[in-house]
Amino acid sequence: MHRRTPGQAMSSGIAALTALVLASPSAFAAWDLNLPVGVTPISRIVYDLHMLILWICVAIGIVVFGVMFISIMRHRKAVGAQAARFHHSTFAEIAWTVIPIVILVTMAVPATTTLIKMEDTTDADLTVKVTAYQWMWKYEYIEDGVTVYSTLAPSSRQAIYEDPTKVENYLLEVDNPIVFPVDRKVRLLLTADDVIHAWWVPELGQKKDAIPGFINEMWTLIKEPGVYRGQCAELCGKDHGFMPIVVRAASEDEYRAWVAERKMAQAEQAALAMHSWEKTELMALGEKVYVTACATCHQLDGDGIAGAFPSIRGSEVATGGLQDHLKLVMDGRAGTAMRAFGAQLSDVELAAVVTYQRNAFGNATGDVVQPAVISAARNLNTGG
Amino acid sequence: MSTSYGAHADDHHGPEPGLLRWLFTTNHKDIGTLYLWFALIMFFVGGFLAMGIRAELFMPGLQVMDPHLFNQFTTMHALIMIFGAVMPAFVGFANWLVPMMVGAPDMALPRLNNWSFWILPFAFTLLIGTFFLPGGAPAAGWTIYPPLVLQGGANVAFMVFAIHMMGISSIMGAINIIVTILNMRAPEMTLLRMPLFVWTWLITAFLLIAAMPVLAGAVTMLLTDKFFGTSFFNAAGGGDPVMFQHVFWFFGHPEVYILILPAFGIVSQIIPTFARKPLFGYESMVYATASIAFISFIVWAHHMFTVGMPLSGELFFMYTTMLIAVPTGVKVFNWIATMWRGAMTFETPMLWAIAFVVLFTIGGFSGLMLAITPVDFQYHDTYFVVAHFHYVLVTGAIFAIIAGVYYWLPKWTGHMYNERLGKWHFWLSTVSVNVLFFPQHFLGLAGMPRRIPDYAVQFTDWNMVSSIGGFAFGLSQLLFVYILVQTIRGGERAADRVWEGAHGLEWTVASPPPYHTFEKPPRVTEAEAHG
């Protein structure tokens, strides 16, 4: 009559599970275990430092747990061990205080030199100011005069409640990726408009918080062309998990071509704001802007989420005075998730989305807001 | 030479009959029991939220809850587990054991003791009630950073007042423990004869008194920023959002040790008992505990290396943080030296204590990795951090609590628990907790941020493994409740000195102990104190 102990039963269970996992090699496709080595000189140093500390910990673990394991095997009553009476050893106690200190110092030296390199943001070739919003990124290329807004790609957003496996780069794709030239030191200036966010692309080897009222600095120098993906790393509210970053590293020529293309698009936008728009055009564009800028909180059907995000359907703002509505959308409401869209959206987009809000969801105000009205409102603000 | 409970049945100082006994009790054993039950209930409430989190993270996409509710779950899971489960559990141990261990008849301030406990159910009703407010519960993480936390609605006020009440409860409890230890010891119970559990609690109590008012101040500033137009943390009004993080973590890091020092104490009682050998390096354990407590006040900014501190600040906090490894290492080495050349047996409490030493040390290794600032920039706010603090808090603090429950349960109830079921509970929990948390190291290193309700598909596999481990660990704890109820209701009678190798005054009284112990100060010999 042999009854197995729970320990024995459990270990045979684990063996069976392990065999099951090992039997399906295809399942290993995405079983990533470790930090990426990355594509910047710093990221490689950081990776080496990570591995150094990891192996030191493994070595200490083998010694400490090894001694413990030997003790458990040999010094058990079941094998007839007699308890010794010692409870003190000055030599041992000094040794296991001094040896760890020596190990810590050997870790601290490379850590310190690496940190000094990482914090040196001088002599940058170009500067990009990154502003974080709930829930998108704005990139301003200071020298080249390019501004890019970057938010979760619609393909990913549509898949959230459907089948994420059907989408390429689910949650790590944006509508407008940014481009950094390779072999150039890029300095990033990070700040935020509403709450604290953090900018992190693992392959670049570093992350930094974007904090309202502060400008933080970090730098990167990408050695290999390619597309590198990351996301916001500081809890920033409801859509914190839906705020990806995509950086394309390209040659200097490709970077120049991209800058020229972006500038052309910006000029086209400015021209669009000059002419008068039909209501149907505004409604069509307004719906698109609404889906990317407003719907995460106020929901696609305009009903909001009770208690957290107000409804737009039949709301006092969207069916009341136009100037109050414009002011709220452009300036936001302090202390809430309603941010100031005046700086993020163009005149055309603002005109379109306000027109849409005042005529969709049964809000039949009939108002048509032209881009010129928006630019007038902007002038009024700066003038006042 | 002990008196049994029966001999005291006609004692007019016995407990009041009925439920009012629990409401009005000033008896340290009753209040200890209340704290422990409260902690167990909160452990299951917090555990329910954890199961929700793991269910949502089982696969990519959103299936179970929307992101706003997910953030409420993560925030409330942490607040409930830290302030509702782990801290009250340790106070429950202190109530039951500190008077019995130092030879005192009760806690020094019994009415204060009653009040300390009875604040808690109200605090947590207030906190958990926020789920039913418009806009829901706090959703900015347990670290409640502004400006995000200020986007919450009425829940901000509820949460702030709940934290104030918990703070009052903790501070009163801490004062009581310090006064009891310093004033109520039996004459022969010198400071260096005190069991290590009493030492760790004495130091923890000072940490509580130093740290909790700092948290109270921080959340009060949040309250006035939200409702009274101040701008402590509002950059647009001249305030500083990063200042909140400094103040919060000046509380938060000592808090981490408040959650682990009593666990060190429990394990330091259990290992010598089952090794049948005195604790190795008793005095160095006391000094190591005190050093850890001191250093805990000068490391806080290692939680916020990415906020953009000056280089000199980053270096200072990296060095001080690394320094903590030294006294912590001393403790681990002492436990192993205690086991060395002992005559060990492996009853359930010893199994949990050994698992504590191994798994807490793994959490310590990842802590050391996180201390290295340039690499922390990669680890920060990823699942690597989640894995780290669950190794030190679940397989650290909670494993020690469970070890302590099995160790003293026969003393408390007078019945032996079912050893076979206890071992099943241990093995199920230990295997599943590693399936739950070890893969989270991989997820973090591979780039998965923490506090996200949905993730890129390459993180699916390890998340599934982790969730399966999570469900198994959650279910295993139901077995714990079954064992507890079974033991309370009956079972083999426990001897006074339940464990062959146990030393200390609590083993000199009956099992269960009479309602009032040590009405006359007991004698304390060197052999009883240190074995």
PDB file of C-alpha atoms in Angstrom, chain A residues 3-10 14 27-36 43 46 49-51 53-54 56-58 60-61 64-65 67-68 70-78 81-89 92-93 96-97 100-101 103-105 107-108 110-112 114-116 118-119 134-135 159-162 164-165 167 169-172 194-196 198 200-214 216 231-242 305-309 335-338, chain B residues 60-63 65-68 71 74-75 134-135 139-141 143 145-148 150-153 226 235 239-242 245 275-282 284 304-309 311 314-315 318-319 322-323 325-326 329-330 332-334 336-337 339-346 354-355 357-359 361-362 365-366 368-369 372-382 384 420 423-424 427-429 431 441-459 461-462 465 500 530-531:
ATOM      1  CA  ARG A   3       0.574   6.396  -0.997  1.00  0.00           C
ATOM      2  CA  ARG A   4       2.381   9.086  -2.936  1.00  0.00           C
ATOM      3  CA  THR A   5       3.218  12.312  -1.113  1.00  0.00           C
ATOM      4  CA  PRO A   6       1.917  15.527  -2.654  1.00  0.00           C
ATOM      5  CA  GLY A   7       5.505  16.415  -3.586  1.00  0.00           C
ATOM      6  CA  GLN A   8       5.939  13.267  -5.644  1.00  0.00           C
ATOM      7  CA  ALA A   9       2.543  13.584  -7.282  1.00  0.00           C
ATOM      8  CA  MET A  10       3.284  17.169  -8.141  1.00  0.00           C
ATOM      9  CA  ILE A  14       5.269  18.863 -13.853  1.00  0.00           C
ATOM     10  CA  ALA A  27       4.524  26.883 -29.919  1.00  0.00           C
ATOM     11  CA  PHE A  28       7.980  28.304 -29.227  1.00  0.00           C
ATOM     12  CA  ALA A  29       7.615  30.947 -31.920  1.00  0.00           C
ATOM     13  CA  ALA A  30       6.874  33.780 -29.499  1.00  0.00           C
ATOM     14  CA  TRP A  31       8.310  32.524 -26.239  1.00  0.00           C
ATOM     15  CA  ASP A  32      10.669  35.464 -25.895  1.00  0.00           C
ATOM     16  CA  LEU A  33      12.760  35.310 -22.754  1.00  0.00           C
ATOM     17  CA  ASN A  34      15.174  38.170 -22.713  1.00  0.00           C
ATOM     18  CA  LEU A  35      15.841  41.828 -23.341  1.00  0.00           C
ATOM     19  CA  PRO A  36      16.461  42.730 -26.984  1.00  0.00           C
ATOM     20  CA  SER A  43      21.326  49.578 -25.880  1.00  0.00           C
ATOM     21  CA  VAL A  46      22.822  48.073 -21.369  1.00  0.00           C
ATOM     22  CA  LEU A  49      25.294  45.019 -18.225  1.00  0.00           C
ATOM     23  CA  HIS A  50      21.950  43.240 -17.822  1.00  0.00           C
ATOM     24  CA  MET A  51      23.530  39.894 -18.713  1.00  0.00           C
ATOM     25  CA  ILE A  53      24.242  41.188 -13.389  1.00  0.00           C
ATOM     26  CA  LEU A  54      21.977  38.293 -14.343  1.00  0.00           C
ATOM     27  CA  ILE A  56      26.284  37.154 -11.151  1.00  0.00           C
ATOM     28  CA  CYS A  57      22.844  36.580  -9.582  1.00  0.00           C
ATOM     29  CA  VAL A  58      22.675  33.089 -11.092  1.00  0.00           C
ATOM     30  CA  ILE A  60      25.216  33.537  -6.216  1.00  0.00           C
ATOM     31  CA  GLY A  61      21.957  31.624  -6.451  1.00  0.00           C
ATOM     32  CA  VAL A  64      23.439  29.803  -1.812  1.00  0.00           C
ATOM     33  CA  PHE A  65      20.699  27.412  -2.897  1.00  0.00           C
ATOM     34  CA  VAL A  67      24.465  24.915   0.214  1.00  0.00           C
ATOM     35  CA  MET A  68      20.854  24.967   1.331  1.00  0.00           C
ATOM     36  CA  ILE A  70      22.980  19.963   0.567  1.00  0.00           C
ATOM     37  CA  SER A  71      21.852  20.870   4.063  1.00  0.00           C
ATOM     38  CA  ILE A  72      18.292  19.737   3.341  1.00  0.00           C
ATOM     39  CA  MET A  73      19.592  16.438   1.958  1.00  0.00           C
ATOM     40  CA  ARG A  74      22.131  15.649   4.678  1.00  0.00           C
ATOM     41  CA  HIS A  75      21.028  17.440   7.831  1.00  0.00           C
ATOM     42  CA  ARG A  76      17.594  15.946   8.181  1.00  0.00           C
ATOM     43  CA  LYS A  77      16.339  14.001  11.116  1.00  0.00           C
ATOM     44  CA  ALA A  78      15.084  11.282   8.795  1.00  0.00           C
ATOM     45  CA  ALA A  81      21.314  13.795  11.705  1.00  0.00           C
ATOM     46  CA  GLN A  82      22.083  15.125  15.177  1.00  0.00           C
ATOM     47  CA  ALA A  83      21.636  18.874  15.628  1.00  0.00           C
ATOM     48  CA  ALA A  84      24.828  20.803  16.299  1.00  0.00           C
ATOM     49  CA  ARG A  85      24.713  23.608  18.891  1.00  0.00           C
ATOM     50  CA  PHE A  86      26.720  26.386  17.206  1.00  0.00           C
ATOM     51  CA  HIS A  87      24.958  29.698  16.682  1.00  0.00           C
ATOM     52  CA  HIS A  88      27.753  32.105  15.880  1.00  0.00           C
ATOM     53  CA  SER A  89      30.872  32.449  13.730  1.00  0.00           C
ATOM     54  CA  ALA A  92      31.608  33.581   8.507  1.00  0.00           C
ATOM     55  CA  GLU A  93      29.715  36.730   9.379  1.00  0.00           C
ATOM     56  CA  TRP A  96      29.402  37.175   4.045  1.00  0.00           C
ATOM     57  CA  THR A  97      29.324  40.906   4.673  1.00  0.00           C
ATOM     58  CA  PRO A 100      28.809  40.926  -1.160  1.00  0.00           C
ATOM     59  CA  ILE A 101      30.228  44.442  -0.810  1.00  0.00           C
ATOM     60  CA  ILE A 103      30.588  42.051  -5.675  1.00  0.00           C
ATOM     61  CA  LEU A 104      28.400  45.164  -5.450  1.00  0.00           C
ATOM     62  CA  VAL A 105      31.341  47.445  -6.154  1.00  0.00           C
ATOM     63  CA  MET A 107      28.648  45.942 -10.446  1.00  0.00           C
ATOM     64  CA  ALA A 108      28.575  49.631  -9.573  1.00  0.00           C
ATOM     65  CA  PRO A 110      30.284  49.654 -15.124  1.00  0.00           C
ATOM     66  CA  ALA A 111      26.814  50.848 -14.097  1.00  0.00           C
ATOM     67  CA  THR A 112      28.175  54.286 -13.233  1.00  0.00           C
ATOM     68  CA  THR A 114      27.137  53.635 -18.527  1.00  0.00           C
ATOM     69  CA  LEU A 115      24.847  56.027 -16.721  1.00  0.00           C
ATOM     70  CA  ILE A 116      27.211  58.939 -17.333  1.00  0.00           C
ATOM     71  CA  MET A 118      23.385  57.883 -21.176  1.00  0.00           C
ATOM     72  CA  GLU A 119      22.881  61.250 -19.536  1.00  0.00           C
ATOM     73  CA  GLN A 134      -4.126  61.050 -23.728  1.00  0.00           C
ATOM     74  CA  TRP A 135      -3.618  59.025 -25.981  1.00  0.00           C
ATOM     75  CA  ALA A 159      -9.411  44.364 -33.933  1.00  0.00           C
ATOM     76  CA  ILE A 160      -9.570  44.983 -30.166  1.00  0.00           C
ATOM     77  CA  TYR A 161     -12.987  43.408 -29.812  1.00  0.00           C
ATOM     78  CA  GLU A 162     -12.537  41.044 -32.756  1.00  0.00           C
ATOM     79  CA  PRO A 164      -6.170  40.555 -32.803  1.00  0.00           C
ATOM     80  CA  THR A 165      -4.221  37.697 -34.393  1.00  0.00           C
ATOM     81  CA  VAL A 167      -3.789  42.147 -37.693  1.00  0.00           C
ATOM     82  CA  ASN A 169       1.669  44.420 -35.453  1.00  0.00           C
ATOM     83  CA  TYR A 170      -1.465  44.488 -33.308  1.00  0.00           C
ATOM     84  CA  LEU A 171      -1.300  47.458 -30.883  1.00  0.00           C
ATOM     85  CA  LEU A 172       2.203  48.282 -32.119  1.00  0.00           C
ATOM     86  CA  ASP A 194      -2.262  66.271 -19.557  1.00  0.00           C
ATOM     87  CA  VAL A 195      -0.933  63.431 -17.388  1.00  0.00           C
ATOM     88  CA  ILE A 196       2.427  61.651 -17.076  1.00  0.00           C
ATOM     89  CA  ALA A 198       6.665  57.537 -20.742  1.00  0.00           C
ATOM     90  CA  TRP A 200       9.850  53.719 -24.633  1.00  0.00           C
ATOM     91  CA  VAL A 201      11.168  51.802 -27.620  1.00  0.00           C
ATOM     92  CA  PRO A 202      12.964  48.720 -26.196  1.00  0.00           C
ATOM     93  CA  GLU A 203      15.374  48.435 -29.146  1.00  0.00           C
ATOM     94  CA  LEU A 204      16.693  51.923 -28.378  1.00  0.00           C
ATOM     95  CA  GLY A 205      17.638  50.843 -24.867  1.00  0.00           C
ATOM     96  CA  GLN A 206      16.034  53.509 -22.728  1.00  0.00           C
ATOM     97  CA  LYS A 207      12.783  55.052 -21.518  1.00  0.00           C
ATOM     98  CA  LYS A 208      11.932  58.408 -20.034  1.00  0.00           C
ATOM     99  CA  ASP A 209       8.833  59.995 -18.528  1.00  0.00           C
ATOM    100  CA  ALA A 210       6.946  62.754 -20.343  1.00  0.00           C
ATOM    101  CA  ILE A 211       5.653  65.017 -17.580  1.00  0.00           C
ATOM    102  CA  PRO A 212       3.403  68.085 -17.856  1.00  0.00           C
ATOM    103  CA  GLY A 213       5.352  71.213 -16.934  1.00  0.00           C
ATOM    104  CA  PHE A 214       8.743  69.501 -17.338  1.00  0.00           C
ATOM    105  CA  ASN A 216      13.050  65.734 -19.991  1.00  0.00           C
ATOM    106  CA  GLN A 231       4.635  52.011 -26.444  1.00  0.00           C
ATOM    107  CA  CYS A 232       3.738  54.307 -23.572  1.00  0.00           C
ATOM    108  CA  ALA A 233       5.182  52.867 -20.358  1.00  0.00           C
ATOM    109  CA  GLU A 234       3.546  54.992 -17.642  1.00  0.00           C
ATOM    110  CA  LEU A 235      -0.107  54.453 -16.711  1.00  0.00           C
ATOM    111  CA  CYS A 236      -1.923  57.370 -18.348  1.00  0.00           C
ATOM    112  CA  GLY A 237      -5.582  56.446 -18.086  1.00  0.00           C
ATOM    113  CA  LYS A 238      -8.068  54.398 -20.017  1.00  0.00           C
ATOM    114  CA  ASP A 239      -6.146  53.952 -23.280  1.00  0.00           C
ATOM    115  CA  HIS A 240      -2.677  53.596 -21.763  1.00  0.00           C
ATOM    116  CA  GLY A 241      -2.329  50.230 -23.491  1.00  0.00           C
ATOM    117  CA  PHE A 242      -3.274  51.707 -26.855  1.00  0.00           C
ATOM    118  CA  ILE A 305     -19.566  56.451 -20.325  1.00  0.00           C
ATOM    119  CA  ALA A 306     -21.855  57.456 -17.490  1.00  0.00           C
ATOM    120  CA  GLY A 307     -19.944  59.040 -14.623  1.00  0.00           C
ATOM    121  CA  ALA A 308     -16.616  59.078 -16.429  1.00  0.00           C
ATOM    122  CA  PHE A 309     -16.999  60.645 -19.870  1.00  0.00           C
ATOM    123  CA  GLY A 335      -8.622  68.563 -14.231  1.00  0.00           C
ATOM    124  CA  THR A 336     -10.442  66.155 -16.552  1.00  0.00           C
ATOM    125  CA  ALA A 337      -9.458  63.904 -19.416  1.00  0.00           C
ATOM    126  CA  MET A 338     -10.886  66.537 -21.810  1.00  0.00           C
TER     127      MET A 338
ATOM    128  CA  PRO B  60      -5.012  39.493 -26.626  1.00  0.00           C
ATOM    129  CA  GLY B  61      -8.040  41.635 -27.362  1.00  0.00           C
ATOM    130  CA  LEU B  62     -10.609  42.715 -24.787  1.00  0.00           C
ATOM    131  CA  GLN B  63     -13.009  39.980 -23.645  1.00  0.00           C
ATOM    132  CA  MET B  65     -13.804  44.107 -19.136  1.00  0.00           C
ATOM    133  CA  ASP B  66     -13.199  47.511 -20.668  1.00  0.00           C
ATOM    134  CA  PRO B  67      -9.864  49.284 -20.063  1.00  0.00           C
ATOM    135  CA  HIS B  68     -11.345  51.689 -17.512  1.00  0.00           C
ATOM    136  CA  ASN B  71      -7.457  50.002 -14.356  1.00  0.00           C
ATOM    137  CA  THR B  74      -5.322  46.727 -10.837  1.00  0.00           C
ATOM    138  CA  THR B  75      -5.525  49.762  -8.550  1.00  0.00           C
ATOM    139  CA  PRO B 134     -20.523  57.004 -10.910  1.00  0.00           C
ATOM    140  CA  GLY B 135     -17.169  56.757 -12.714  1.00  0.00           C
ATOM    141  CA  ALA B 139      -8.094  53.788 -11.562  1.00  0.00           C
ATOM    142  CA  ALA B 140      -4.711  55.518 -11.472  1.00  0.00           C
ATOM    143  CA  GLY B 141      -2.739  52.635  -9.963  1.00  0.00           C
ATOM    144  CA  THR B 143       0.678  54.777  -6.540  1.00  0.00           C
ATOM    145  CA  TYR B 145       0.127  59.695  -9.255  1.00  0.00           C
ATOM    146  CA  PRO B 146      -1.309  63.084 -10.124  1.00  0.00           C
ATOM    147  CA  PRO B 147      -2.367  64.499 -12.518  1.00  0.00           C
ATOM    148  CA  LEU B 148      -3.971  61.187 -13.586  1.00  0.00           C
ATOM    149  CA  LEU B 150      -7.186  63.793 -10.145  1.00  0.00           C
ATOM    150  CA  GLN B 151      -9.155  62.888 -13.287  1.00  0.00           C
ATOM    151  CA  GLY B 152     -11.168  60.545 -11.083  1.00  0.00           C
ATOM    152  CA  GLY B 153     -14.488  61.763  -9.713  1.00  0.00           C
ATOM    153  CA  LYS B 226      -8.872  68.107  -6.493  1.00  0.00           C
ATOM    154  CA  ALA B 235       2.252  72.370 -13.145  1.00  0.00           C
ATOM    155  CA  GLY B 239       3.035  73.043  -8.700  1.00  0.00           C
ATOM    156  CA  ASP B 240       5.138  69.991  -9.346  1.00  0.00           C
ATOM    157  CA  PRO B 241       3.700  66.586 -10.266  1.00  0.00           C
ATOM    158  CA  VAL B 242       7.050  64.894  -9.558  1.00  0.00           C
ATOM    159  CA  GLN B 245       6.189  60.903  -6.413  1.00  0.00           C
ATOM    160  CA  ALA B 275      16.244  22.578  12.394  1.00  0.00           C
ATOM    161  CA  ARG B 276      16.306  21.886  16.172  1.00  0.00           C
ATOM    162  CA  LYS B 277      19.159  24.314  16.430  1.00  0.00           C
ATOM    163  CA  PRO B 278      19.413  27.900  17.771  1.00  0.00           C
ATOM    164  CA  LEU B 279      19.016  30.743  15.284  1.00  0.00           C
ATOM    165  CA  PHE B 280      22.410  31.490  13.787  1.00  0.00           C
ATOM    166  CA  GLY B 281      23.678  35.032  14.379  1.00  0.00           C
ATOM    167  CA  TYR B 282      20.765  36.292  16.490  1.00  0.00           C
ATOM    168  CA  SER B 284      23.439  40.178  13.567  1.00  0.00           C
ATOM    169  CA  MET B 304      11.278  56.789 -10.177  1.00  0.00           C
ATOM    170  CA  PHE B 305      14.579  56.590 -12.054  1.00  0.00           C
ATOM    171  CA  THR B 306      12.822  57.582 -15.305  1.00  0.00           C
ATOM    172  CA  VAL B 307      11.405  60.920 -14.095  1.00  0.00           C
ATOM    173  CA  GLY B 308      14.528  62.758 -15.228  1.00  0.00           C
ATOM    174  CA  MET B 309      16.596  63.223 -12.068  1.00  0.00           C
ATOM    175  CA  LEU B 311      22.894  62.289 -12.721  1.00  0.00           C
ATOM    176  CA  GLU B 314      20.476  58.758  -9.913  1.00  0.00           C
ATOM    177  CA  LEU B 315      23.917  57.638  -8.745  1.00  0.00           C
ATOM    178  CA  MET B 318      21.565  53.468  -7.155  1.00  0.00           C
ATOM    179  CA  TYR B 319      24.358  53.089  -4.583  1.00  0.00           C
ATOM    180  CA  MET B 322      22.537  48.280  -3.875  1.00  0.00           C
ATOM    181  CA  LEU B 323      23.642  48.630  -0.257  1.00  0.00           C
ATOM    182  CA  ALA B 325      21.554  43.779  -0.545  1.00  0.00           C
ATOM    183  CA  VAL B 326      24.182  43.488   2.226  1.00  0.00           C
ATOM    184  CA  GLY B 329      22.058  38.859   2.336  1.00  0.00           C
ATOM    185  CA  VAL B 330      23.149  38.521   5.967  1.00  0.00           C
ATOM    186  CA  VAL B 332      19.471  34.779   4.120  1.00  0.00           C
ATOM    187  CA  PHE B 333      22.931  33.448   5.045  1.00  0.00           C
ATOM    188  CA  ASN B 334      21.914  33.284   8.714  1.00  0.00           C
ATOM    189  CA  ILE B 336      20.871  28.799   5.853  1.00  0.00           C
ATOM    190  CA  ALA B 337      23.551  28.624   8.562  1.00  0.00           C
ATOM    191  CA  MET B 339      19.684  24.902   8.849  1.00  0.00           C
ATOM    192  CA  TRP B 340      23.304  23.740   8.397  1.00  0.00           C
ATOM    193  CA  ARG B 341      24.068  20.704  10.582  1.00  0.00           C
ATOM    194  CA  GLY B 342      20.654  20.813  12.133  1.00  0.00           C
ATOM    195  CA  ALA B 343      18.312  17.844  12.428  1.00  0.00           C
ATOM    196  CA  MET B 344      15.596  19.037  10.123  1.00  0.00           C
ATOM    197  CA  THR B 345      12.063  17.799   9.707  1.00  0.00           C
ATOM    198  CA  PHE B 346       9.719  19.183   7.113  1.00  0.00           C
ATOM    199  CA  ILE B 354      12.042  27.174   3.114  1.00  0.00           C
ATOM    200  CA  ALA B 355      10.044  28.209   0.056  1.00  0.00           C
ATOM    201  CA  VAL B 357      13.851  31.764   1.723  1.00  0.00           C
ATOM    202  CA  VAL B 358      14.321  30.515  -1.845  1.00  0.00           C
ATOM    203  CA  LEU B 359      11.623  32.547  -3.566  1.00  0.00           C
ATOM    204  CA  THR B 361      15.843  35.501  -2.553  1.00  0.00           C
ATOM    205  CA  ILE B 362      14.826  35.252  -6.215  1.00  0.00           C
ATOM    206  CA  PHE B 365      17.985  39.071  -7.168  1.00  0.00           C
ATOM    207  CA  SER B 366      15.540  40.832  -9.474  1.00  0.00           C
ATOM    208  CA  LEU B 368      19.313  43.959  -7.328  1.00  0.00           C
ATOM    209  CA  MET B 369      18.953  43.997 -11.118  1.00  0.00           C
ATOM    210  CA  ILE B 372      21.215  49.151 -11.544  1.00  0.00           C
ATOM    211  CA  THR B 373      19.918  52.468 -12.901  1.00  0.00           C
ATOM    212  CA  PRO B 374      21.042  52.253 -16.557  1.00  0.00           C
ATOM    213  CA  VAL B 375      19.418  48.832 -16.902  1.00  0.00           C
ATOM    214  CA  ASP B 376      16.396  49.866 -14.839  1.00  0.00           C
ATOM    215  CA  PHE B 377      15.546  52.256 -17.677  1.00  0.00           C
ATOM    216  CA  GLN B 378      14.688  49.093 -19.631  1.00  0.00           C
ATOM    217  CA  TYR B 379      12.972  47.228 -16.767  1.00  0.00           C
ATOM    218  CA  HIS B 380      11.026  50.165 -15.336  1.00  0.00           C
ATOM    219  CA  ASP B 381       7.213  49.891 -15.551  1.00  0.00           C
ATOM    220  CA  THR B 382       7.342  46.511 -17.303  1.00  0.00           C
ATOM    221  CA  PHE B 384       9.707  42.470 -14.909  1.00  0.00           C
ATOM    222  CA  ARG B 420      -1.403  15.870   4.667  1.00  0.00           C
ATOM    223  CA  LYS B 423       1.378  19.668   2.415  1.00  0.00           C
ATOM    224  CA  TRP B 424      -0.994  19.535  -0.547  1.00  0.00           C
ATOM    225  CA  TRP B 427       2.884  22.030  -3.077  1.00  0.00           C
ATOM    226  CA  LEU B 428      -0.086  23.273  -5.108  1.00  0.00           C
ATOM    227  CA  SER B 429       0.625  26.868  -4.089  1.00  0.00           C
ATOM    228  CA  VAL B 431       4.172  25.202  -8.073  1.00  0.00           C
ATOM    229  CA  HIS B 441      10.033  38.176 -15.891  1.00  0.00           C
ATOM    230  CA  PHE B 442      10.168  37.054 -19.522  1.00  0.00           C
ATOM    231  CA  LEU B 443       7.206  39.223 -20.517  1.00  0.00           C
ATOM    232  CA  GLY B 444       8.794  42.303 -19.008  1.00  0.00           C
ATOM    233  CA  LEU B 445      12.179  41.695 -20.591  1.00  0.00           C
ATOM    234  CA  ALA B 446      10.535  41.058 -23.960  1.00  0.00           C
ATOM    235  CA  GLY B 447       8.891  44.478 -23.717  1.00  0.00           C
ATOM    236  CA  MET B 448       5.433  44.193 -22.164  1.00  0.00           C
ATOM    237  CA  PRO B 449       4.585  47.284 -20.084  1.00  0.00           C
ATOM    238  CA  ARG B 450       2.681  46.801 -16.838  1.00  0.00           C
ATOM    239  CA  ARG B 451      -0.863  48.071 -16.230  1.00  0.00           C
ATOM    240  CA  ILE B 452      -2.089  47.399 -19.766  1.00  0.00           C
ATOM    241  CA  PRO B 453      -5.390  45.581 -20.363  1.00  0.00           C
ATOM    242  CA  ASP B 454      -4.395  44.301 -23.796  1.00  0.00           C
ATOM    243  CA  TYR B 455      -1.094  43.456 -25.445  1.00  0.00           C
ATOM    244  CA  ALA B 456       0.660  42.739 -28.717  1.00  0.00           C
ATOM    245  CA  VAL B 457       0.198  39.135 -29.841  1.00  0.00           C
ATOM    246  CA  GLN B 458       3.818  38.087 -29.265  1.00  0.00           C
ATOM    247  CA  PHE B 459       3.123  38.255 -25.523  1.00  0.00           C
ATOM    248  CA  ASP B 461       1.970  32.543 -24.804  1.00  0.00           C
ATOM    249  CA  TRP B 462       3.565  33.596 -21.534  1.00  0.00           C
ATOM    250  CA  VAL B 465       0.866  30.334 -18.864  1.00  0.00           C
ATOM    251  CA  GLU B 500       9.622  19.401  19.504  1.00  0.00           C
ATOM    252  CA  HIS B 530      17.340  31.087  22.446  1.00  0.00           C
ATOM    253  CA  GLY B 531      17.032  27.304  22.509  1.00  0.00           C
TER     254      GLY B 531
END
